[in-house]
CSV table of C-alpha atoms in Angstrom, one decimal:
chain,number,residue,atom,x,y,z
A,1,UNK,CA,14.8,-0.3,-22.9
A,2,UNK,CA,12.8,2.2,-25.0
A,3,UNK,CA,9.2,2.9,-24.3
A,4,UNK,CA,7.8,1.3,-27.5
A,5,UNK,CA,10.0,-1.8,-27.2
A,6,UNK,CA,9.0,-2.2,-23.6
A,7,UNK,CA,5.3,-1.6,-24.3
A,8,UNK,CA,5.4,-4.1,-27.2
A,9,UNK,CA,6.9,-6.7,-24.9
A,10,UNK,CA,4.2,-6.1,-22.4
A,11,UNK,CA,1.3,-6.2,-24.9
A,12,UNK,CA,2.6,-9.4,-26.5
A,13,UNK,CA,3.6,-11.0,-23.2
A,14,UNK,CA,2.0,-14.3,-22.2
A,15,UNK,CA,1.2,-13.8,-18.5
A,16,UNK,CA,0.4,-17.5,-17.9
A,17,UNK,CA,3.7,-18.7,-19.3
A,18,UNK,CA,5.6,-16.1,-17.3
A,19,UNK,CA,3.9,-16.9,-14.1
A,20,UNK,CA,4.3,-20.7,-14.5
A,21,UNK,CA,8.0,-20.3,-14.9
A,22,UNK,CA,8.4,-17.8,-12.0
A,23,UNK,CA,9.8,-19.1,-8.7
A,24,UNK,CA,7.7,-16.5,-6.9
A,25,UNK,CA,4.6,-15.8,-9.0
A,26,UNK,CA,3.2,-13.3,-6.6
A,27,UNK,CA,6.4,-11.2,-6.7
A,28,UNK,CA,6.5,-11.6,-10.5
A,29,UNK,CA,3.0,-10.4,-11.1
A,30,UNK,CA,3.6,-7.4,-8.7
A,31,UNK,CA,6.7,-6.4,-10.8
A,32,UNK,CA,4.7,-6.9,-14.0
A,33,UNK,CA,2.0,-4.6,-12.8
A,34,UNK,CA,4.5,-2.0,-11.7
A,35,UNK,CA,6.2,-2.1,-15.1
A,36,UNK,CA,2.8,-1.8,-16.8
A,37,UNK,CA,1.8,1.1,-14.7
A,38,UNK,CA,5.1,2.9,-15.3
A,39,UNK,CA,4.8,2.3,-19.0
A,40,UNK,CA,1.2,3.4,-19.1
A,41,UNK,CA,2.2,6.7,-17.4
A,42,UNK,CA,4.9,7.2,-20.0
A,43,UNK,CA,2.6,6.5,-22.9
A,44,UNK,CA,0.0,8.8,-21.6
A,45,UNK,CA,2.6,11.5,-21.1
A,46,UNK,CA,3.8,11.0,-24.6
A,47,UNK,CA,0.2,11.2,-25.8
A,48,UNK,CA,-0.4,14.5,-24.0
A,49,UNK,CA,2.8,15.9,-25.5
A,50,UNK,CA,1.8,14.7,-29.0
A,51,UNK,CA,-1.6,16.3,-28.6
A,52,UNK,CA,-0.1,19.6,-27.5
A,53,UNK,CA,2.3,19.6,-30.5
A,54,UNK,CA,-0.5,18.8,-32.8
A,55,UNK,CA,-2.6,21.8,-31.5
A,56,UNK,CA,0.4,24.1,-31.8
A,57,UNK,CA,0.9,23.0,-35.5
A,58,UNK,CA,-2.8,23.4,-36.2
A,59,UNK,CA,-2.7,27.0,-34.8
A,60,UNK,CA,0.4,27.7,-36.9
A,61,UNK,CA,-1.3,26.3,-40.0
A,62,UNK,CA,-4.3,28.6,-39.5
A,63,UNK,CA,-1.9,31.6,-39.3
A,64,UNK,CA,0.0,30.6,-42.4
A,65,UNK,CA,-3.2,30.0,-44.3
A,66,UNK,CA,-4.4,33.5,-43.3
A,67,UNK,CA,-1.1,35.0,-44.4
A,68,UNK,CA,-1.3,33.1,-47.7
A,69,UNK,CA,-4.8,34.6,-48.3
A,70,UNK,CA,-3.4,38.0,-47.4
A,71,UNK,CA,-0.5,37.7,-49.9
A,72,UNK,CA,-2.9,36.6,-52.6
A,73,UNK,CA,-5.0,39.7,-51.9
A,74,UNK,CA,-1.9,41.9,-52.0
A,75,UNK,CA,-0.9,40.5,-55.3
A,76,UNK,CA,-4.3,41.4,-56.8
A,77,UNK,CA,-4.0,44.9,-55.4
A,78,UNK,CA,-0.5,45.3,-56.9
A,79,UNK,CA,-1.7,44.3,-60.3
A,80,UNK,CA,-4.6,46.8,-60.1
A,81,UNK,CA,-2.0,49.4,-59.4
A,82,UNK,CA,0.1,48.2,-62.3
A,83,UNK,CA,2.8,47.1,-59.9
A,84,UNK,CA,3.7,43.8,-61.4
A,85,UNK,CA,6.9,43.6,-59.5
A,86,UNK,CA,5.0,43.9,-56.2
A,87,UNK,CA,2.5,41.4,-57.4
A,88,UNK,CA,5.3,39.0,-58.3
A,89,UNK,CA,6.8,39.4,-54.8
A,90,UNK,CA,3.5,38.8,-53.1
A,91,UNK,CA,2.9,35.7,-55.2
A,92,UNK,CA,6.4,34.4,-54.2
A,93,UNK,CA,5.5,34.9,-50.5
A,94,UNK,CA,2.2,33.1,-51.2
A,95,UNK,CA,3.9,30.2,-52.9
A,96,UNK,CA,6.5,29.9,-50.1
A,97,UNK,CA,3.7,29.9,-47.5
A,98,UNK,CA,1.9,27.2,-49.6
A,99,UNK,CA,5.0,24.9,-49.3
A,100,UNK,CA,5.1,25.4,-45.5
A,101,UNK,CA,1.3,24.8,-45.3
A,102,UNK,CA,1.7,21.5,-47.2
A,103,UNK,CA,4.5,20.4,-44.9
A,104,UNK,CA,2.4,21.3,-41.8
A,105,UNK,CA,-0.6,19.4,-43.2
A,106,UNK,CA,1.7,16.3,-43.6
A,107,UNK,CA,2.9,16.8,-40.0
A,108,UNK,CA,-0.6,17.0,-38.7
A,109,UNK,CA,-1.5,13.8,-40.5
A,110,UNK,CA,1.5,12.1,-38.9
A,111,UNK,CA,0.4,13.5,-35.5
A,112,UNK,CA,-3.1,12.1,-36.0
A,113,UNK,CA,-1.7,8.7,-37.0
A,114,UNK,CA,0.6,8.7,-33.9
A,115,UNK,CA,-2.2,9.7,-31.6
A,116,UNK,CA,-4.3,6.9,-33.0
A,117,UNK,CA,-1.5,4.4,-32.4
A,118,UNK,CA,-1.1,5.8,-28.8
A,119,UNK,CA,-4.8,5.3,-28.2
A,120,UNK,CA,-4.7,1.7,-29.4
A,121,UNK,CA,-1.6,0.9,-27.4
A,122,UNK,CA,-3.1,2.5,-24.3
A,123,UNK,CA,-6.2,0.4,-24.7
A,124,UNK,CA,-4.2,-2.8,-25.1
A,125,UNK,CA,-1.9,-1.9,-22.2
A,126,UNK,CA,-4.8,-1.1,-20.0
A,127,UNK,CA,-6.5,-4.4,-20.8
A,128,UNK,CA,-3.2,-6.2,-20.0
A,129,UNK,CA,-3.0,-4.3,-16.7
A,130,UNK,CA,-6.6,-5.1,-15.8
A,131,UNK,CA,-5.9,-8.8,-16.5
A,132,UNK,CA,-2.7,-8.7,-14.4
A,133,UNK,CA,-4.5,-7.0,-11.5
A,134,UNK,CA,-7.2,-9.7,-11.7
A,135,UNK,CA,-4.6,-12.4,-11.6
A,136,UNK,CA,-2.8,-10.7,-8.8
A,137,UNK,CA,-6.0,-10.7,-6.7
A,138,UNK,CA,-6.5,-14.4,-7.5
A,139,UNK,CA,-2.9,-15.2,-6.6
A,140,UNK,CA,-3.2,-13.3,-3.3
A,141,UNK,CA,-6.3,-15.2,-2.4
A,142,UNK,CA,-4.7,-18.5,-3.3
A,143,UNK,CA,-1.6,-17.6,-1.4
A,144,UNK,CA,-3.6,-16.7,1.7
A,145,UNK,CA,-5.7,-19.9,1.4
A,146,UNK,CA,-2.6,-22.0,1.0
A,147,UNK,CA,-1.0,-20.3,4.0
A,148,UNK,CA,-4.0,-20.9,6.2
A,149,UNK,CA,-4.1,-24.5,5.1
A,150,UNK,CA,-0.4,-24.9,5.9
A,151,UNK,CA,-0.8,-23.4,9.3
A,152,UNK,CA,-3.8,-25.6,10.0
A,153,UNK,CA,-2.0,-28.7,9.0
A,154,UNK,CA,1.1,-27.7,11.0
A,155,UNK,CA,-1.2,-27.2,13.9
A,156,UNK,CA,-2.9,-30.6,13.4
A,157,UNK,CA,0.4,-32.4,13.3
A,158,UNK,CA,2.0,-30.3,16.0
A,159,UNK,CA,3.6,-32.4,18.8
A,160,UNK,CA,1.6,-30.4,21.3
A,161,UNK,CA,-1.6,-31.5,19.7
A,162,UNK,CA,-0.4,-35.1,19.9
A,163,UNK,CA,0.5,-34.6,23.5
A,164,UNK,CA,-2.9,-33.2,24.3
A,165,UNK,CA,-4.6,-36.2,22.5
A,166,UNK,CA,-2.4,-38.5,24.6
A,167,UNK,CA,-3.6,-36.8,27.7
A,168,UNK,CA,-7.2,-37.2,26.5
A,169,UNK,CA,-6.6,-40.9,25.9
A,170,UNK,CA,-5.1,-41.2,29.4
A,171,UNK,CA,-8.0,-39.3,31.0
A,172,UNK,CA,-10.5,-41.5,29.0
A,173,UNK,CA,-8.8,-44.6,30.3
A,174,UNK,CA,-8.9,-43.4,33.9
A,175,UNK,CA,-12.5,-42.6,33.5
A,176,UNK,CA,-13.2,-46.0,32.1
A,177,UNK,CA,-11.3,-47.6,35.0
A,178,UNK,CA,-13.4,-45.6,37.5
A,179,UNK,CA,-16.6,-46.6,35.7
A,180,UNK,CA,-15.5,-50.2,35.8
A,181,UNK,CA,-14.8,-50.0,39.6
A,182,UNK,CA,-18.2,-48.4,40.1
A,183,UNK,CA,-19.8,-51.3,38.2
A,184,UNK,CA,-18.0,-53.9,40.3
A,185,UNK,CA,-19.0,-52.2,43.5
A,186,UNK,CA,-22.6,-52.0,42.3
A,187,UNK,CA,-22.5,-55.7,41.5
A,188,UNK,CA,-21.0,-56.4,45.0
A,189,UNK,CA,-23.8,-54.5,46.6
A,190,UNK,CA,-26.4,-56.4,44.5
A,191,UNK,CA,-24.8,-59.7,45.5
A,192,UNK,CA,-24.8,-58.9,49.2
A,193,UNK,CA,-28.5,-57.9,49.0
A,194,UNK,CA,-29.4,-61.3,47.5
A,195,UNK,CA,-27.4,-63.1,50.2
A,196,UNK,CA,-29.2,-61.2,52.8
A,197,UNK,CA,-32.6,-62.1,51.3
A,198,UNK,CA,-31.6,-65.8,51.2
A,199,UNK,CA,-30.4,-65.7,54.8
A,200,UNK,CA,-33.6,-64.0,55.9
A,201,UNK,CA,-35.6,-66.6,54.0
A,202,UNK,CA,-33.7,-69.4,55.8
A,203,UNK,CA,-34.2,-67.6,59.1
A,204,UNK,CA,-37.9,-67.3,58.5
A,205,UNK,CA,-38.1,-71.0,57.7
A,206,UNK,CA,-36.5,-71.8,61.0
A,207,UNK,CA,-38.8,-69.5,62.8
A,208,UNK,CA,-41.8,-71.1,61.2
A,209,UNK,CA,-40.4,-74.6,62.0
A,210,UNK,CA,-39.9,-73.7,65.7
A,211,UNK,CA,-43.4,-72.1,65.8
A,212,UNK,CA,-44.9,-75.2,64.4
A,213,UNK,CA,-43.0,-77.4,66.9
A,214,UNK,CA,-44.2,-75.2,69.7
A,215,UNK,CA,-47.8,-75.4,68.6
A,216,UNK,CA,-47.5,-79.2,68.3
A,217,UNK,CA,-46.2,-79.5,71.9
A,218,UNK,CA,-48.9,-77.3,73.2
A,219,UNK,CA,-51.5,-79.4,71.5
A,220,UNK,CA,-50.1,-82.6,73.0
A,221,UNK,CA,-50.1,-81.1,76.5
A,222,UNK,CA,-53.6,-80.0,76.1
A,223,UNK,CA,-54.7,-83.6,75.4
């Protein structure tokens, strides 16, 4: 594909539409950027060549204009010397140079027009390239974010994680069982303490009863 056709396609390209249709948008944008960079290099190279040719034509124009002035002077000198034949020859050279000068001026106008077009195309192409690079950075960030999310979700739903959670559940159940046993034991100890208090209370009552009976007998004996 020629440089101007390719550049026109790039400048008029709808990046959004192209990326939406691409199976691999990241690869597509990378190829687009590479194509734009290559085209930009070619356009700048063509611009540099055009500028060099323009400068060469401009230098040639100055030389021809100087020669034209010189032939005009020679024609005047020839007439002063009554050499009309030489004057006619000098004017013929001057006229021929004039034709070449006119052609060179047209060429220079074309070079100027071409350089202006190159400058415009480079600006548009650079803008497209900047846009593509910005989209590439956004795509890379989105791709990395999506990749991290995918890894995280895979990790969450990984069988190993489920197995670990099951182990946590089992451990939690074992701990709850141990805690329940400890509570039962504590309740048993509390029950035995109450029983002991009641037995002690009953024993104390018997002791008091026996003591009262003993006192009563002693009082009777004393009478």
